[in-house]
Coordinates of N, CA and C in Angstrom, one line a residue:
Chain A
A1 N 38.2 183.5 31.9 CA 37.0 183.2 31.7 C 35.8 184.4 31.8
Q2 N 35.2 183.9 31.2 CA 34.1 185.7 30.6 C 33.4 186.1 30.9
S3 N 32.9 187.1 31.5 CA 31.6 187.6 32.4 C 31.4 188.8 31.9
V4 N 29.9 189.4 32.3 CA 29.3 189.7 32.1 C 28.7 191.1 33.4
T5 N 29.4 192.4 33.2 CA 28.1 192.9 34.1 C 27.4 194.0 33.1
Q6 N 26.1 193.6 33.9 CA 25.0 194.8 34.5 C 24.8 195.3 35.5
P7 N 25.1 196.6 35.6 CA 25.5 197.7 37.0 C 24.1 197.4 37.3
D8 N 22.9 198.0 36.3 CA 22.0 198.8 37.0 C 21.3 197.3 37.2
I9 N 20.8 197.3 38.8 CA 19.5 196.2 39.1 C 18.2 196.5 38.5
H10 N 18.0 197.8 38.6 CA 16.8 199.0 38.6 C 16.5 199.5 37.9
I11 N 15.3 200.0 36.2 CA 15.4 201.1 36.0 C 14.5 201.2 35.6
T12 N 14.0 202.6 36.0 CA 12.1 203.3 35.8 C 12.6 204.4 35.4
V13 N 11.4 204.5 33.5 CA 11.0 205.2 33.3 C 10.4 205.6 32.2
S14 N 9.8 206.1 32.3 CA 8.4 207.5 31.8 C 8.2 206.2 30.2
E15 N 7.3 206.4 30.3 CA 6.4 205.7 29.0 C 6.4 206.7 28.3
G16 N 7.3 206.3 27.4 CA 7.4 207.3 26.4 C 9.4 208.6 25.8
A17 N 9.6 207.8 27.2 CA 11.2 208.4 26.9 C 11.9 207.6 26.7
S18 N 13.3 208.2 26.3 CA 13.8 206.7 25.7 C 15.1 206.3 27.0
L19 N 15.3 204.6 26.6 CA 16.2 204.2 27.4 C 18.1 203.1 26.6
E20 N 18.6 203.8 28.0 CA 19.8 202.5 27.5 C 20.0 201.6 28.9
L21 N 19.9 200.9 28.3 CA 20.8 199.8 29.6 C 21.5 199.5 29.6
R22 N 22.7 199.2 30.6 CA 24.3 199.2 30.2 C 25.1 197.0 30.7
C23 N 25.6 197.6 29.7 CA 26.1 195.6 29.5 C 27.5 196.0 29.4
N24 N 28.6 195.7 30.4 CA 30.0 195.1 30.0 C 30.1 194.1 30.0
Y25 N 31.7 193.9 29.5 CA 32.3 192.0 30.0 C 32.7 192.1 29.4
S26 N 33.2 191.4 30.1 CA 35.2 190.7 30.2 C 35.5 189.6 29.5
Y27 N 36.4 189.5 28.6 CA 36.6 188.2 27.2 C 38.0 188.2 26.7
G28 N 38.7 187.5 26.0 CA 40.3 187.9 26.7 C 40.1 187.6 24.7
A29 N 38.8 187.5 23.9 CA 38.7 188.0 22.3 C 37.5 188.8 22.2
T30 N 37.4 188.9 21.0 CA 36.0 189.4 20.0 C 35.1 188.4 20.6
P31 N 33.5 188.6 21.3 CA 33.0 187.7 21.7 C 31.3 187.8 20.8
Y32 N 30.7 187.0 21.0 CA 29.5 187.0 20.4 C 28.9 187.9 21.6
L33 N 27.8 188.4 21.6 CA 27.0 188.9 22.5 C 25.2 189.7 21.6
F34 N 25.0 189.9 23.4 CA 23.3 189.1 22.7 C 22.8 190.0 24.1
W35 N 21.7 190.4 23.6 CA 20.7 191.2 24.7 C 19.4 190.1 24.7
Y36 N 19.0 189.5 25.7 CA 17.4 188.7 25.8 C 16.7 189.4 26.5
V37 N 15.1 189.4 26.0 CA 15.0 189.8 27.4 C 13.6 189.3 27.5
Q38 N 13.1 188.5 28.8 CA 12.1 187.3 30.3 C 10.8 188.4 30.2
S39 N 9.9 188.0 30.4 CA 8.8 188.7 31.0 C 8.3 187.7 32.1
P40 N 7.8 188.1 32.8 CA 7.3 187.0 33.9 C 6.3 186.5 33.7
G41 N 7.2 184.6 33.7 CA 6.6 183.6 33.8 C 6.7 183.2 32.2
Q42 N 8.0 183.7 31.5 CA 8.2 183.2 30.2 C 9.4 182.5 30.3
G43 N 9.8 182.1 29.3 CA 11.7 182.4 28.5 C 12.2 182.6 28.2
L44 N 13.4 182.9 27.7 CA 13.3 184.5 27.3 C 13.8 184.1 26.1
Q45 N 13.6 185.7 25.1 CA 13.4 186.3 23.9 C 14.8 186.8 23.5
L46 N 15.0 186.6 22.2 CA 16.3 186.9 21.9 C 15.7 188.9 20.9
L47 N 16.2 189.8 21.5 CA 16.4 191.1 20.6 C 16.7 191.2 19.7
L48 N 18.2 190.7 19.9 CA 19.3 191.1 19.0 C 20.8 190.1 19.4
K49 N 21.5 190.4 18.7 CA 23.2 189.8 18.7 C 24.1 189.9 17.7
Y50 N 25.1 190.8 18.1 CA 26.2 190.4 17.7 C 27.6 189.8 17.3
F51 N 27.9 190.0 15.9 CA 29.1 188.8 16.2 C 30.2 189.3 15.7
S52 N 29.6 190.3 14.0 CA 30.9 191.3 13.9 C 30.6 192.5 12.9
G53 N 31.3 192.8 12.2 CA 30.6 193.9 11.2 C 30.2 194.9 11.9
D54 N 29.4 195.5 11.1 CA 28.5 196.8 11.9 C 28.5 196.8 13.3
T55 N 28.9 197.7 14.0 CA 28.4 197.5 15.4 C 27.4 198.0 16.4
L56 N 26.9 198.4 15.7 CA 25.6 199.3 15.4 C 24.6 198.1 15.0
V57 N 24.1 197.3 16.2 CA 22.7 195.9 15.9 C 21.4 196.5 16.0
Q58 N 20.7 196.3 15.4 CA 19.4 196.3 15.3 C 18.8 195.4 15.6
G59 N 17.2 195.3 16.4 CA 16.5 194.7 16.7 C 15.2 194.6 16.9
I60 N 15.1 193.5 17.1 CA 13.7 193.2 17.3 C 12.7 194.3 18.0
K61 N 11.1 194.7 18.3 CA 10.5 195.5 19.1 C 10.9 197.1 19.3
G62 N 11.8 197.7 18.2 CA 12.5 198.6 18.4 C 14.3 199.1 18.8
F63 N 14.4 198.1 19.4 CA 15.5 198.0 19.8 C 16.9 198.4 19.2
E64 N 17.7 198.6 19.4 CA 19.4 199.0 19.6 C 20.6 198.6 19.9
A65 N 21.6 198.3 20.0 CA 22.6 198.3 21.1 C 23.6 198.3 19.6
E66 N 24.7 199.4 20.8 CA 26.1 199.5 20.2 C 27.1 198.7 20.9
F67 N 28.6 198.3 19.9 CA 29.0 197.4 20.3 C 30.1 198.5 20.0
K68 N 30.9 198.5 21.5 CA 31.9 200.0 21.1 C 33.3 198.6 22.5
R69 N 34.2 198.0 21.3 CA 35.4 197.4 21.7 C 36.3 197.8 22.8
S70 N 36.4 199.5 22.4 CA 37.0 200.1 23.6 C 37.1 200.4 25.0
Q71 N 35.9 199.9 25.2 CA 34.8 200.1 26.7 C 34.7 198.4 26.7
S72 N 34.5 197.8 26.2 CA 34.0 196.6 26.5 C 32.5 196.5 26.6
S73 N 31.8 197.1 26.4 CA 30.7 197.7 26.0 C 29.2 197.3 25.5
F74 N 28.0 196.8 25.2 CA 27.2 196.7 24.6 C 26.1 196.8 25.1
N75 N 26.1 198.6 25.0 CA 24.5 198.6 25.7 C 23.2 199.2 24.9
L76 N 21.7 198.7 25.7 CA 21.1 198.6 24.9 C 19.9 199.6 24.9
R77 N 19.8 200.2 23.8 CA 18.8 201.6 23.8 C 17.3 201.7 22.8
K78 N 16.4 202.2 23.1 CA 15.1 202.1 22.5 C 14.5 203.6 22.9
P79 N 14.8 204.1 21.3 CA 13.8 205.5 21.6 C 13.1 205.8 22.4
S80 N 12.1 205.2 22.3 CA 11.1 205.5 22.8 C 9.7 204.5 23.7
V81 N 9.8 204.0 24.8 CA 10.1 202.4 25.7 C 7.9 202.7 25.3
H82 N 7.3 201.9 25.7 CA 6.2 201.9 25.8 C 6.0 200.8 27.5
W83 N 4.9 200.4 27.6 CA 4.8 199.5 28.3 C 4.7 198.2 28.5
S84 N 4.5 198.3 27.6 CA 4.5 196.7 27.2 C 6.1 196.2 27.2
D85 N 7.3 197.2 27.6 CA 8.2 196.9 27.3 C 9.3 196.3 29.2
A86 N 8.1 196.5 30.0 CA 8.6 196.4 31.5 C 8.9 195.0 31.2
A87 N 9.8 194.2 32.1 CA 10.4 193.0 32.0 C 11.9 192.9 32.1
E88 N 12.7 191.4 32.5 CA 14.4 191.6 33.4 C 14.6 191.8 31.5
Y89 N 16.3 192.7 31.6 CA 16.8 192.4 30.5 C 17.9 192.2 30.9
F90 N 18.0 191.0 29.6 CA 20.3 189.9 30.1 C 21.0 190.4 28.7
C91 N 21.8 190.6 28.9 CA 22.8 190.6 28.1 C 23.3 189.4 28.5
A92 N 24.0 189.0 27.5 CA 24.8 187.7 27.1 C 26.0 187.9 26.9
V93 N 27.0 187.2 26.5 CA 28.7 186.7 26.0 C 28.7 185.4 25.6
G94 N 28.9 184.9 24.3 CA 29.6 183.4 24.0 C 30.4 183.7 23.2
P95 N 32.0 182.7 23.5 CA 32.6 182.1 23.0 C 32.9 182.0 21.5
H96 N 34.1 182.5 21.2 CA 34.2 182.2 19.4 C 34.9 181.0 19.7
S97 N 34.1 179.7 20.1 CA 35.1 179.0 20.3 C 35.6 177.7 18.8
G98 N 35.1 177.7 17.8 CA 35.4 177.7 17.2 C 34.4 175.9 16.7
G99 N 34.7 175.4 17.6 CA 34.1 173.7 17.6 C 32.3 173.7 17.6
G100 N 31.9 174.8 17.6 CA 30.0 174.4 18.5 C 29.7 175.7 19.4
A101 N 28.4 175.5 19.9 CA 28.0 176.7 19.6 C 27.7 176.7 21.2
D102 N 29.2 176.9 22.0 CA 29.0 176.8 23.7 C 28.0 177.4 24.2
G103 N 27.5 177.0 25.5 CA 26.7 178.1 26.1 C 26.8 179.5 27.0
L104 N 26.4 180.1 27.2 CA 26.1 181.9 26.9 C 26.5 182.0 28.7
T105 N 27.5 183.2 28.5 CA 27.1 183.6 29.9 C 26.7 185.0 30.2
F106 N 25.4 184.8 31.4 CA 24.5 185.8 31.4 C 25.4 187.0 32.7
G107 N 25.3 188.3 32.6 CA 25.1 189.1 33.7 C 23.5 189.2 34.5
K108 N 23.5 189.5 35.4 CA 22.2 189.5 36.2 C 20.9 189.7 36.2
G109 N 20.8 191.0 34.7 CA 19.8 191.1 34.9 C 19.7 192.5 34.6
T110 N 18.5 193.3 34.2 CA 18.4 194.9 34.5 C 16.4 194.8 34.1
H111 N 16.1 195.2 35.7 CA 14.9 194.9 36.0 C 13.9 196.5 34.8
L112 N 13.2 196.5 34.5 CA 12.8 197.4 33.7 C 11.6 198.6 34.1
I113 N 11.3 199.0 34.1 CA 10.2 199.5 34.7 C 9.6 200.7 34.1
I114 N 8.1 200.6 33.7 CA 7.5 201.7 33.3 C 6.4 203.0 34.4
Q115 N 7.1 203.9 33.8 CA 5.6 204.5 34.6 C 4.9 205.4 34.0
P116 N 3.9 205.2 34.0 CA 2.9 206.0 33.1 C 2.8 207.6 32.9
Chain B
E1 N 5.7 177.8 13.4 CA 6.4 177.1 13.8 C 6.6 176.4 15.9
A2 N 6.8 175.4 16.0 CA 6.8 175.1 17.4 C 8.2 175.3 18.2
G3 N 7.5 176.1 19.8 CA 8.8 176.6 20.2 C 9.2 175.1 20.9
V4 N 10.5 176.1 22.2 CA 11.1 175.3 22.6 C 9.9 174.7 24.1
V5 N 9.3 173.4 24.1 CA 8.6 173.1 24.9 C 9.3 171.9 26.0
Q6 N 8.7 173.1 27.6 CA 9.2 172.0 28.8 C 8.1 171.5 29.3
S7 N 8.4 170.0 30.4 CA 7.3 170.4 31.2 C 7.7 169.9 32.3
P8 N 7.4 169.6 33.1 CA 6.2 170.5 33.9 C 5.9 172.0 34.0
R9 N 5.3 172.9 34.1 CA 6.1 173.9 34.6 C 6.0 175.0 35.7
Y10 N 5.7 174.6 36.6 CA 5.7 173.7 37.9 C 5.7 172.4 38.9
K11 N 6.9 172.6 39.7 CA 6.9 171.5 40.4 C 7.2 171.8 41.6
I12 N 6.3 171.2 42.7 CA 6.6 171.5 44.2 C 7.3 170.2 44.6
I13 N 8.2 170.1 46.0 CA 8.2 168.9 46.5 C 8.9 168.7 47.2
E14 N 9.2 167.7 48.0 CA 9.7 167.6 49.9 C 11.2 167.9 49.4
K15 N 11.9 167.9 49.9 CA 13.3 167.7 50.0 C 13.5 166.4 50.5
K16 N 14.6 166.1 49.5 CA 15.4 164.8 49.6 C 13.8 163.7 48.4
Q17 N 13.3 164.3 48.2 CA 12.3 163.0 46.6 C 14.1 163.9 45.5
P18 N 12.9 162.8 44.5 CA 12.9 163.3 43.0 C 12.6 163.6 42.5
V19 N 13.4 164.8 41.5 CA 11.7 165.3 40.1 C 12.7 164.9 39.1
A20 N 11.6 164.8 37.9 CA 12.4 164.9 36.8 C 11.9 166.5 36.2
F21 N 12.5 166.8 34.7 CA 12.1 168.2 33.8 C 12.8 167.4 32.9
W22 N 11.5 167.6 31.9 CA 11.5 167.1 30.5 C 11.7 168.4 29.5
C23 N 12.2 168.2 28.0 CA 12.5 169.3 27.2 C 12.5 169.0 25.7
N24 N 11.5 169.5 24.7 CA 11.4 168.7 23.4 C 11.9 170.2 23.1
P25 N 12.8 170.2 22.3 CA 14.2 171.1 21.5 C 12.8 171.9 19.6
I26 N 13.3 172.4 19.9 CA 13.0 172.9 18.1 C 13.1 171.8 17.0
S27 N 12.9 171.2 16.4 CA 12.3 171.1 15.6 C 14.2 170.5 14.3
G28 N 15.4 169.8 14.3 CA 15.9 170.6 14.0 C 17.5 170.6 14.7
H29 N 17.2 171.2 15.3 CA 18.5 172.1 16.1 C 19.2 170.9 17.6
N30 N 20.3 170.5 16.7 CA 20.6 169.5 17.1 C 21.6 170.1 18.6
T31 N 21.4 171.0 19.5 CA 22.0 171.7 21.1 C 20.9 171.9 21.4
L32 N 21.4 171.1 22.6 CA 19.9 171.8 23.5 C 21.2 171.6 24.6
Y33 N 20.4 172.7 25.4 CA 20.7 173.3 26.5 C 20.3 173.3 27.9
W34 N 20.7 172.8 29.2 CA 19.7 172.8 30.2 C 20.8 174.0 30.9
Y35 N 19.7 175.1 31.3 CA 20.5 176.1 32.4 C 19.6 176.0 33.7
L36 N 20.5 177.0 34.1 CA 19.5 176.9 35.9 C 19.8 178.5 36.4
Q37 N 18.8 179.3 36.5 CA 18.3 180.4 37.0 C 17.7 181.1 38.1
N38 N 18.2 180.9 38.8 CA 18.1 181.5 40.6 C 17.0 183.0 40.7
L39 N 16.8 183.1 41.3 CA 16.2 184.0 41.7 C 16.7 184.9 41.6
G40 N 16.9 186.5 40.5 CA 17.4 187.6 40.8 C 19.0 187.1 39.9
Q41 N 18.9 186.0 39.5 CA 20.6 185.8 38.8 C 19.5 185.4 37.1
G42 N 21.0 185.8 36.5 CA 20.8 184.9 35.3 C 20.8 184.0 34.9
P43 N 20.4 183.2 33.8 CA 20.7 181.9 33.7 C 22.4 181.3 34.0
E44 N 22.4 180.2 34.2 CA 24.2 180.1 34.2 C 24.0 178.4 33.6
L45 N 24.6 177.9 32.5 CA 24.4 176.5 32.2 C 25.1 175.6 32.8
L46 N 24.1 174.2 33.1 CA 24.7 173.3 33.6 C 25.1 172.2 32.3
I47 N 24.2 172.1 31.8 CA 24.9 171.1 30.0 C 24.2 171.4 28.9
R48 N 24.6 171.2 28.4 CA 25.3 171.3 27.0 C 25.1 169.7 26.3
Y49 N 23.9 169.8 25.4 CA 24.4 168.7 24.3 C 24.9 168.6 23.2
E50 N 25.1 168.7 21.9 CA 25.3 168.1 20.7 C 24.8 166.6 20.1
N51 N 23.3 166.8 19.7 CA 22.9 165.2 18.9 C 22.5 164.6 20.7
E52 N 23.2 163.0 20.8 CA 23.1 162.6 22.5 C 23.8 162.6 23.0
E53 N 25.6 163.3 23.1 CA 26.5 163.5 23.3 C 26.3 164.4 24.2
A54 N 26.7 164.5 25.8 CA 26.7 165.8 26.0 C 27.8 166.0 26.3
V55 N 28.7 167.1 26.1 CA 30.1 167.6 25.4 C 30.2 168.9 26.6
D56 N 28.9 169.3 27.7 CA 29.6 170.4 28.5 C 29.1 170.1 29.7
D57 N 29.4 168.9 30.4 CA 29.0 169.3 32.0 C 29.3 169.3 32.8
S58 N 30.7 170.6 32.9 CA 31.6 171.0 33.4 C 30.4 171.9 34.7
Q59 N 29.3 171.8 34.6 CA 28.6 173.1 35.7 C 27.4 172.5 36.8
L60 N 27.6 171.3 35.9 CA 26.4 169.8 36.1 C 27.0 169.0 37.6
P61 N 26.4 169.3 39.1 CA 26.5 169.6 40.0 C 25.6 167.3 40.1
K62 N 26.4 166.8 39.7 CA 26.3 165.1 38.7 C 26.4 164.1 40.6
D63 N 26.5 164.8 41.9 CA 25.8 163.8 43.2 C 25.0 163.6 42.5
R64 N 24.0 164.8 42.7 CA 22.7 164.5 42.6 C 22.0 165.0 41.2
F65 N 22.8 165.7 40.2 CA 22.1 165.8 38.9 C 22.7 164.7 37.9
S66 N 21.5 164.5 37.1 CA 22.0 163.9 35.5 C 20.7 164.0 34.6
A67 N 21.4 164.3 34.0 CA 20.0 164.1 32.5 C 20.8 163.0 31.3
E68 N 19.4 163.1 29.9 CA 19.9 162.2 29.5 C 19.1 162.7 27.9
R69 N 19.5 163.0 26.8 CA 19.0 162.6 25.5 C 19.2 161.9 24.4
L70 N 18.6 160.6 24.7 CA 18.0 159.3 23.9 C 18.1 160.0 22.3
K71 N 18.6 159.3 21.7 CA 17.8 159.7 20.6 C 18.0 160.8 19.9
G72 N 19.2 161.8 20.6 CA 19.8 163.4 20.0 C 18.6 164.2 20.3
V73 N 17.2 164.1 20.2 CA 16.1 164.9 20.5 C 15.4 165.7 21.6
D74 N 14.5 164.5 22.5 CA 14.1 164.9 23.5 C 15.1 165.0 24.8
S75 N 15.3 165.8 25.7 CA 15.9 165.6 27.3 C 15.1 165.4 28.1
T76 N 15.9 164.9 29.4 CA 15.7 164.7 30.5 C 16.0 165.1 31.4
L77 N 16.0 166.0 32.5 CA 16.9 166.5 33.7 C 16.2 166.3 34.6
K78 N 17.7 165.6 35.6 CA 16.7 164.8 37.0 C 17.5 165.3 38.2
I79 N 16.9 165.1 38.8 CA 17.9 165.5 40.8 C 17.2 164.7 41.2
Q80 N 18.5 163.8 41.5 CA 18.2 163.0 43.5 C 19.3 162.8 44.5
P81 N 19.1 163.1 45.3 CA 17.3 163.4 46.0 C 17.3 165.1 45.9
A82 N 16.2 166.4 46.1 CA 16.5 166.9 45.7 C 17.0 167.9 47.4
E83 N 17.3 169.2 47.3 CA 18.0 169.5 48.5 C 16.8 171.4 47.9
L84 N 16.7 171.8 49.0 CA 16.3 173.3 49.7 C 16.5 174.2 48.6
G85 N 18.2 173.9 48.5 CA 18.6 175.2 47.2 C 18.4 175.0 46.4
D86 N 18.1 173.5 45.6 CA 17.8 173.4 44.4 C 16.3 173.9 43.5
S87 N 16.1 175.2 44.8 CA 14.4 175.7 43.8 C 15.1 176.9 43.2
A88 N 14.6 177.0 42.3 CA 15.0 177.7 40.9 C 13.9 177.2 39.9
V89 N 14.1 178.2 38.5 CA 14.0 177.6 37.5 C 14.3 177.1 36.4
Y90 N 14.5 175.9 35.8 CA 15.5 174.7 35.3 C 15.0 175.4 34.0
L91 N 15.7 176.5 32.3 CA 15.3 176.1 31.3 C 15.8 175.4 30.3
C92 N 15.2 175.2 29.2 CA 15.9 174.3 28.4 C 16.2 175.2 27.4
A93 N 17.6 175.2 26.9 CA 17.4 176.0 25.3 C 18.0 174.8 24.0
S94 N 17.7 175.2 22.6 CA 18.3 175.1 21.8 C 18.5 175.4 21.1
S95 N 19.7 175.2 19.8 CA 19.9 175.6 19.0 C 20.4 174.9 17.7
L96 N 20.7 175.3 16.2 CA 21.0 174.6 15.0 C 22.6 174.7 15.4
G97 N 23.2 175.3 16.2 CA 24.5 174.5 16.5 C 25.5 175.4 15.8
G98 N 26.6 175.6 16.3 CA 27.9 175.9 14.7 C 27.9 177.6 16.3
D99 N 29.3 178.2 15.5 CA 29.3 179.3 16.6 C 28.3 180.5 16.7
G100 N 27.9 180.6 17.9 CA 26.6 182.1 17.6 C 25.5 181.8 17.2
E101 N 24.9 180.6 17.1 CA 24.1 180.7 16.3 C 22.4 181.2 18.4
T102 N 21.9 181.1 17.3 CA 21.1 181.6 18.1 C 20.6 181.2 18.8
Q103 N 20.7 181.4 20.2 CA 20.0 179.7 21.7 C 17.8 179.7 21.8
Y104 N 17.6 179.0 21.9 CA 16.0 179.7 21.5 C 16.0 178.6 23.1
F105 N 14.7 179.4 23.9 CA 14.9 178.9 25.0 C 13.2 179.1 25.5
G106 N 12.4 177.6 26.4 CA 11.8 177.2 26.7 C 11.2 178.2 28.0
P107 N 9.9 178.6 28.1 CA 9.5 178.8 29.3 C 10.4 178.8 30.1
G108 N 10.7 177.2 30.8 CA 11.1 176.9 32.0 C 10.2 176.1 32.8
T109 N 11.1 175.5 33.8 CA 10.4 174.8 34.7 C 10.3 175.2 36.1
R110 N 9.3 176.1 36.9 CA 9.8 176.2 38.3 C 10.1 175.1 39.0
L111 N 11.4 175.4 39.8 CA 10.6 174.3 41.1 C 11.1 174.5 42.5
L112 N 10.2 174.6 43.0 CA 9.9 174.8 44.4 C 10.2 173.7 46.0
V113 N 11.2 173.7 46.2 CA 11.4 171.9 46.7 C 11.4 173.0 48.9
L114 N 10.6 172.0 49.4 CA 9.9 172.4 51.1 C 10.5 171.9 52.0

């Protein structure tokens, strides 16, 4: 069964500084990989996703992520964070089922705090 | 375009009472999901529908949970009777279906069981 590990429960970053959120997955083949963001009281919003091809994926709000097969990682990055980026970030993996859109397996999330 | 709609947004009930959550997916989305999100955790899949058929309900605790998706559009998730441990956020998501399609999430229903 697939699994996702987000090793950092909390991360604090100064506004304007760069950000990297870590995600490691376990899956027997090439998975679909996703990053979602959840603000308080809100549903999850997709930031970006990887299916195949270019391993560097661009997303919304200036985020990007890089798929590294050798490290089973899909880390999320942003060159300069804004106070509005404070939220919970979830990495998720979905299988290539060949038969439909299976449910996603999520990590436990990383809580991002932005300090002035 | 309207997103995934869920109601109610908040629900407080006493244990052993029944409760129901409603979800209206994005128009045209054939696949509908219910996820459970406990505090400090990521969402966990409860059930997935392809149109009106439940194609993956392996994680749904069937002794007290039930779900339906009549006519392949709206869906209802029910708990009867509710237990203290059911306090969580219940998220609904929908997608066009097919491998790797983006799942769009609703705002969730926050349930508190007293």
